[in-house]
PDB file of C-alpha atoms in Angstrom:
ATOM      1  CA  UNK A  30     111.754  91.840  23.660  1.00  0.00           C
ATOM      2  CA  UNK A  31     109.827  89.375  21.552  1.00  0.00           C
ATOM      3  CA  UNK A  32     107.313  88.810  24.308  1.00  0.00           C
ATOM      4  CA  UNK A  33     106.024  92.390  23.886  1.00  0.00           C
ATOM      5  CA  UNK A  34     105.681  92.170  20.159  1.00  0.00           C
ATOM      6  CA  UNK A  35     102.712  91.894  18.021  1.00  0.00           C
ATOM      7  CA  UNK A  36     100.018  94.519  17.916  1.00  0.00           C
ATOM      8  CA  UNK A  37      97.437  93.510  15.397  1.00  0.00           C
ATOM      9  CA  UNK A  38      95.155  95.917  13.641  1.00  0.00           C
ATOM     10  CA  UNK A  39      91.838  94.648  12.404  1.00  0.00           C
ATOM     11  CA  UNK A  40      90.425  97.196  10.019  1.00  0.00           C
ATOM     12  CA  UNK A  41      86.681  97.520  10.493  1.00  0.00           C
ATOM     13  CA  UNK A  42      84.734  96.548   7.409  1.00  0.00           C
ATOM     14  CA  UNK A  43      81.702  98.716   6.718  1.00  0.00           C
ATOM     15  CA  UNK A  44      78.597  98.112   4.649  1.00  0.00           C
ATOM     16  CA  UNK A  45      78.997 101.319   2.659  1.00  0.00           C
ATOM     17  CA  UNK A  46      76.883 103.390   5.053  1.00  0.00           C
ATOM     18  CA  UNK A  47      79.413 103.339   7.877  1.00  0.00           C
ATOM     19  CA  UNK A  48      77.860 100.374   9.670  1.00  0.00           C
ATOM     20  CA  UNK A  49      79.950  97.332  10.491  1.00  0.00           C
ATOM     21  CA  UNK A  50      79.418  94.580   7.943  1.00  0.00           C
ATOM     22  CA  UNK A  51      77.566  91.562   9.300  1.00  0.00           C
ATOM     23  CA  UNK A  52      79.845  89.106   7.466  1.00  0.00           C
ATOM     24  CA  UNK A  53      82.802  90.644   9.315  1.00  0.00           C
ATOM     25  CA  UNK A  54      80.960  90.136  12.606  1.00  0.00           C
ATOM     26  CA  UNK A  55      80.203  86.475  11.951  1.00  0.00           C
ATOM     27  CA  UNK A  56      83.808  85.587  11.139  1.00  0.00           C
ATOM     28  CA  UNK A  57      85.485  86.204  14.430  1.00  0.00           C
ATOM     29  CA  UNK A  58      87.160  84.169  17.110  1.00  0.00           C
ATOM     30  CA  UNK A  59      87.304  80.463  16.481  1.00  0.00           C
ATOM     31  CA  UNK A  60      85.406  80.724  13.174  1.00  0.00           C
ATOM     32  CA  UNK A  61      88.083  83.043  11.846  1.00  0.00           C
ATOM     33  CA  UNK A  62      90.903  80.936  13.310  1.00  0.00           C
ATOM     34  CA  UNK A  63      89.546  77.864  11.541  1.00  0.00           C
ATOM     35  CA  UNK A  64      89.775  79.519   8.105  1.00  0.00           C
ATOM     36  CA  UNK A  65      93.598  79.516   8.015  1.00  0.00           C
ATOM     37  CA  UNK A  66      96.736  79.641  10.093  1.00  0.00           C
ATOM     38  CA  UNK A  67      97.268  83.174   8.743  1.00  0.00           C
ATOM     39  CA  UNK A  68      93.900  84.265  10.181  1.00  0.00           C
ATOM     40  CA  UNK A  69      94.719  82.637  13.499  1.00  0.00           C
ATOM     41  CA  UNK A  70      98.066  84.461  13.682  1.00  0.00           C
ATOM     42  CA  UNK A  71      96.366  87.820  12.979  1.00  0.00           C
ATOM     43  CA  UNK A  72      94.267  87.533  16.140  1.00  0.00           C
ATOM     44  CA  UNK A  73      96.022  88.123  19.492  1.00  0.00           C
ATOM     45  CA  UNK A  74      93.564  85.812  21.270  1.00  0.00           C
ATOM     46  CA  UNK A  75      94.158  83.160  18.586  1.00  0.00           C
ATOM     47  CA  UNK A  76      97.922  83.460  19.063  1.00  0.00           C
ATOM     48  CA  UNK A  77      97.447  83.123  22.817  1.00  0.00           C
ATOM     49  CA  UNK A  78      95.358  79.922  22.445  1.00  0.00           C
ATOM     50  CA  UNK A  79      97.693  78.470  19.793  1.00  0.00           C
ATOM     51  CA  UNK A  80     100.694  79.121  22.072  1.00  0.00           C
ATOM     52  CA  UNK A  81      98.850  77.409  24.927  1.00  0.00           C
ATOM     53  CA  UNK A  82      98.311  74.391  22.659  1.00  0.00           C
ATOM     54  CA  UNK A  83     101.899  74.348  21.362  1.00  0.00           C
ATOM     55  CA  UNK A  84     103.223  74.575  24.923  1.00  0.00           C
ATOM     56  CA  UNK A  85     101.383  71.325  25.709  1.00  0.00           C
ATOM     57  CA  UNK A  86     103.008  69.791  22.621  1.00  0.00           C
ATOM     58  CA  UNK A  87     106.454  71.111  23.618  1.00  0.00           C
ATOM     59  CA  UNK A  88     106.719  73.166  20.437  1.00  0.00           C
ATOM     60  CA  UNK A  89     105.804  76.702  21.535  1.00  0.00           C
ATOM     61  CA  UNK A  90     109.192  77.874  20.230  1.00  0.00           C
ATOM     62  CA  UNK A  91     107.829  77.570  16.672  1.00  0.00           C
ATOM     63  CA  UNK A  92     105.201  80.282  17.056  1.00  0.00           C
ATOM     64  CA  UNK A  93     107.547  82.397  19.207  1.00  0.00           C
ATOM     65  CA  UNK A  94     110.187  82.242  16.461  1.00  0.00           C
ATOM     66  CA  UNK A  95     107.612  83.116  13.786  1.00  0.00           C
ATOM     67  CA  UNK A  96     106.370  86.084  15.838  1.00  0.00           C
ATOM     68  CA  UNK A  97     109.925  87.245  16.573  1.00  0.00           C
ATOM     69  CA  UNK A  98     110.698  87.174  12.826  1.00  0.00           C
ATOM     70  CA  UNK A  99     107.557  89.192  12.063  1.00  0.00           C
ATOM     71  CA  UNK A 100     108.626  91.795  14.612  1.00  0.00           C
ATOM     72  CA  UNK A 101     112.211  91.728  13.305  1.00  0.00           C
ATOM     73  CA  UNK A 102     111.025  92.684   9.806  1.00  0.00           C
ATOM     74  CA  UNK A 103     109.714  95.966  11.249  1.00  0.00           C
ATOM     75  CA  UNK A 104     112.961  96.829  13.046  1.00  0.00           C
ATOM     76  CA  UNK A 105     114.565 100.116  12.045  1.00  0.00           C
ATOM     77  CA  UNK A 106     118.246 100.978  12.342  1.00  0.00           C
ATOM     78  CA  UNK A 107     121.303  98.779  11.827  1.00  0.00           C
ATOM     79  CA  UNK A 108     122.272  98.617  15.510  1.00  0.00           C
ATOM     80  CA  UNK A 109     118.767  97.601  16.623  1.00  0.00           C
ATOM     81  CA  UNK A 110     118.612  95.044  13.802  1.00  0.00           C
ATOM     82  CA  UNK A 111     121.954  93.579  14.874  1.00  0.00           C
ATOM     83  CA  UNK A 112     120.751  93.289  18.468  1.00  0.00           C
ATOM     84  CA  UNK A 113     117.419  91.687  17.538  1.00  0.00           C
ATOM     85  CA  UNK A 114     119.035  89.400  14.951  1.00  0.00           C
ATOM     86  CA  UNK A 115     121.518  88.207  17.552  1.00  0.00           C
ATOM     87  CA  UNK A 116     118.731  87.671  20.078  1.00  0.00           C
ATOM     88  CA  UNK A 117     116.713  85.622  17.570  1.00  0.00           C
ATOM     89  CA  UNK A 118     119.823  83.647  16.650  1.00  0.00           C
ATOM     90  CA  UNK A 119     120.790  82.955  20.270  1.00  0.00           C
ATOM     91  CA  UNK A 120     117.220  82.141  21.346  1.00  0.00           C
ATOM     92  CA  UNK A 121     116.079  79.991  18.415  1.00  0.00           C
ATOM     93  CA  UNK A 122     118.847  79.054  15.968  1.00  0.00           C
ATOM     94  CA  UNK A 123     122.162  78.563  17.737  1.00  0.00           C
ATOM     95  CA  UNK A 124     123.150  75.044  18.724  1.00  0.00           C
ATOM     96  CA  UNK A 125     123.032  76.343  22.327  1.00  0.00           C
ATOM     97  CA  UNK A 126     119.650  78.057  21.868  1.00  0.00           C
ATOM     98  CA  UNK A 127     117.289  77.920  24.827  1.00  0.00           C
ATOM     99  CA  UNK A 128     114.243  77.497  22.541  1.00  0.00           C
ATOM    100  CA  UNK A 129     115.804  75.911  19.481  1.00  0.00           C
ATOM    101  CA  UNK A 130     113.536  75.548  16.451  1.00  0.00           C
ATOM    102  CA  UNK A 131     113.779  72.530  14.219  1.00  0.00           C
ATOM    103  CA  UNK A 132     114.903  73.841  10.821  1.00  0.00           C
ATOM    104  CA  UNK A 133     116.788  71.975   8.140  1.00  0.00           C
ATOM    105  CA  UNK A 134     120.518  71.864   8.966  1.00  0.00           C
ATOM    106  CA  UNK A 135     121.738  73.509   5.779  1.00  0.00           C
ATOM    107  CA  UNK A 136     119.370  76.418   6.408  1.00  0.00           C
ATOM    108  CA  UNK A 137     121.045  77.385   9.661  1.00  0.00           C
ATOM    109  CA  UNK A 138     122.629  80.782   9.622  1.00  0.00           C
ATOM    110  CA  UNK A 139     126.203  81.304  10.686  1.00  0.00           C
ATOM    111  CA  UNK A 140     126.867  83.977  13.289  1.00  0.00           C
ATOM    112  CA  UNK A 141     128.826  86.022  10.711  1.00  0.00           C
ATOM    113  CA  UNK A 142     125.586  87.003   8.920  1.00  0.00           C
ATOM    114  CA  UNK A 143     124.488  88.775  12.121  1.00  0.00           C
ATOM    115  CA  UNK A 144     126.997  91.554  11.363  1.00  0.00           C
ATOM    116  CA  UNK A 145     125.049  92.678   8.280  1.00  0.00           C
ATOM    117  CA  UNK A 146     121.388  92.078   9.115  1.00  0.00           C
ATOM    118  CA  UNK A 147     118.512  92.806   6.746  1.00  0.00           C
ATOM    119  CA  UNK A 148     114.728  92.569   7.339  1.00  0.00           C
ATOM    120  CA  UNK A 149     114.269  89.306   5.419  1.00  0.00           C
ATOM    121  CA  UNK A 150     117.371  87.481   6.653  1.00  0.00           C
ATOM    122  CA  UNK A 151     115.251  84.941   8.569  1.00  0.00           C
ATOM    123  CA  UNK A 152     112.554  84.584   5.885  1.00  0.00           C
ATOM    124  CA  UNK A 153     113.512  81.080   4.637  1.00  0.00           C
ATOM    125  CA  UNK A 154     113.670  79.750   8.176  1.00  0.00           C
ATOM    126  CA  UNK A 155     110.456  81.529   9.117  1.00  0.00           C
ATOM    127  CA  UNK A 156     108.733  79.987   6.080  1.00  0.00           C
ATOM    128  CA  UNK A 157     109.948  76.518   7.119  1.00  0.00           C
ATOM    129  CA  UNK A 158     108.549  76.981  10.608  1.00  0.00           C
ATOM    130  CA  UNK A 159     105.290  78.419   9.251  1.00  0.00           C
ATOM    131  CA  UNK A 160     104.847  75.377   7.005  1.00  0.00           C
ATOM    132  CA  UNK A 161     105.689  73.056   9.868  1.00  0.00           C
ATOM    133  CA  UNK A 162     102.961  74.702  11.967  1.00  0.00           C
ATOM    134  CA  UNK A 163     100.498  74.894   9.060  1.00  0.00           C
ATOM    135  CA  UNK A 164     100.765  71.262   7.984  1.00  0.00           C
ATOM    136  CA  UNK A 165     101.381  69.735  11.385  1.00  0.00           C
ATOM    137  CA  UNK A 166     100.352  71.470  14.598  1.00  0.00           C
ATOM    138  CA  UNK A 167      97.606  73.765  13.194  1.00  0.00           C
ATOM    139  CA  UNK A 168      95.354  70.872  12.142  1.00  0.00           C
ATOM    140  CA  UNK A 169      95.823  69.234  15.546  1.00  0.00           C
ATOM    141  CA  UNK A 170      95.061  72.571  17.221  1.00  0.00           C
ATOM    142  CA  UNK A 171      91.688  72.735  15.430  1.00  0.00           C
ATOM    143  CA  UNK A 172      90.811  69.338  16.991  1.00  0.00           C
ATOM    144  CA  UNK A 173      92.238  70.168  20.425  1.00  0.00           C
ATOM    145  CA  UNK A 174      90.300  70.711  23.633  1.00  0.00           C
ATOM    146  CA  UNK A 175      91.747  74.229  23.832  1.00  0.00           C
ATOM    147  CA  UNK A 176      90.177  75.185  20.487  1.00  0.00           C
ATOM    148  CA  UNK A 177      86.941  73.232  20.918  1.00  0.00           C
ATOM    149  CA  UNK A 178      86.293  74.522  24.442  1.00  0.00           C
ATOM    150  CA  UNK A 179      86.926  78.112  23.327  1.00  0.00           C
ATOM    151  CA  UNK A 180      84.565  77.585  20.392  1.00  0.00           C
ATOM    152  CA  UNK A 181      81.892  76.152  22.699  1.00  0.00           C
ATOM    153  CA  UNK A 182      82.145  79.086  25.125  1.00  0.00           C
ATOM    154  CA  UNK A 183      81.879  81.533  22.195  1.00  0.00           C
ATOM    155  CA  UNK A 184      78.733  79.776  20.973  1.00  0.00           C
ATOM    156  CA  UNK A 185      77.233  79.862  24.475  1.00  0.00           C
ATOM    157  CA  UNK A 186      77.924  83.613  24.704  1.00  0.00           C
ATOM    158  CA  UNK A 187      76.340  84.212  21.284  1.00  0.00           C
ATOM    159  CA  UNK A 188      73.239  82.259  22.286  1.00  0.00           C
ATOM    160  CA  UNK A 189      72.856  83.896  25.692  1.00  0.00           C
ATOM    161  CA  UNK A 190      69.731  86.066  26.208  1.00  0.00           C
ATOM    162  CA  UNK A 191      71.954  89.123  26.856  1.00  0.00           C
ATOM    163  CA  UNK A 192      73.727  88.724  23.511  1.00  0.00           C
ATOM    164  CA  UNK A 193      70.443  88.286  21.637  1.00  0.00           C
ATOM    165  CA  UNK A 194      68.954  91.355  23.298  1.00  0.00           C
ATOM    166  CA  UNK A 195      72.063  93.392  22.458  1.00  0.00           C
ATOM    167  CA  UNK A 196      71.908  92.154  18.861  1.00  0.00           C
ATOM    168  CA  UNK A 197      68.234  93.177  18.609  1.00  0.00           C
ATOM    169  CA  UNK A 198      69.033  96.613  20.038  1.00  0.00           C
ATOM    170  CA  UNK A 199      71.916  96.979  17.595  1.00  0.00           C
ATOM    171  CA  UNK A 200      69.747  95.938  14.651  1.00  0.00           C
ATOM    172  CA  UNK A 201      67.063  98.484  15.697  1.00  0.00           C
ATOM    173  CA  UNK A 202      69.708 101.198  15.856  1.00  0.00           C
ATOM    174  CA  UNK A 203      71.153 100.318  12.445  1.00  0.00           C
ATOM    175  CA  UNK A 204      67.792  99.817  10.768  1.00  0.00           C
ATOM    176  CA  UNK A 205      66.252 103.155  11.755  1.00  0.00           C
TER     177      UNK A 205
END
């Protein structure tokens, strides 16, 4: 289930007259990802590239756990929560987990807590993993070939004659 999870909504920012704000347009893709790990995780393409990077570092389970916890917080109904909590536990936290995350030993949950799940039951562990990514893998990601190549291809697209022509057309439309 956690592979179908996150749908992100990016509210469009307008300039007061219903036109998209230019500052919103400039901070997209790699520029936005470079502002913070939070911004990166809000962008499906950013998540995809970060996962690609973490897979190469053999730590993709960190972002998968974080995403699963985000999805878990939105789960409604005790039975569904129990099922998802158990799945998260078995996938990421159990000593037999297939994609075990590296959290401090005393923070591990016992299986008994799975009987009475609540939306924030994984919050401490999720915060640990977030901080691990933020202060460790995120900075390496920003220096990685995956990030830098994506950034370069974005810049090439922005500087292409087609993009400039489209931008001029758009500015004529908005400035009439």
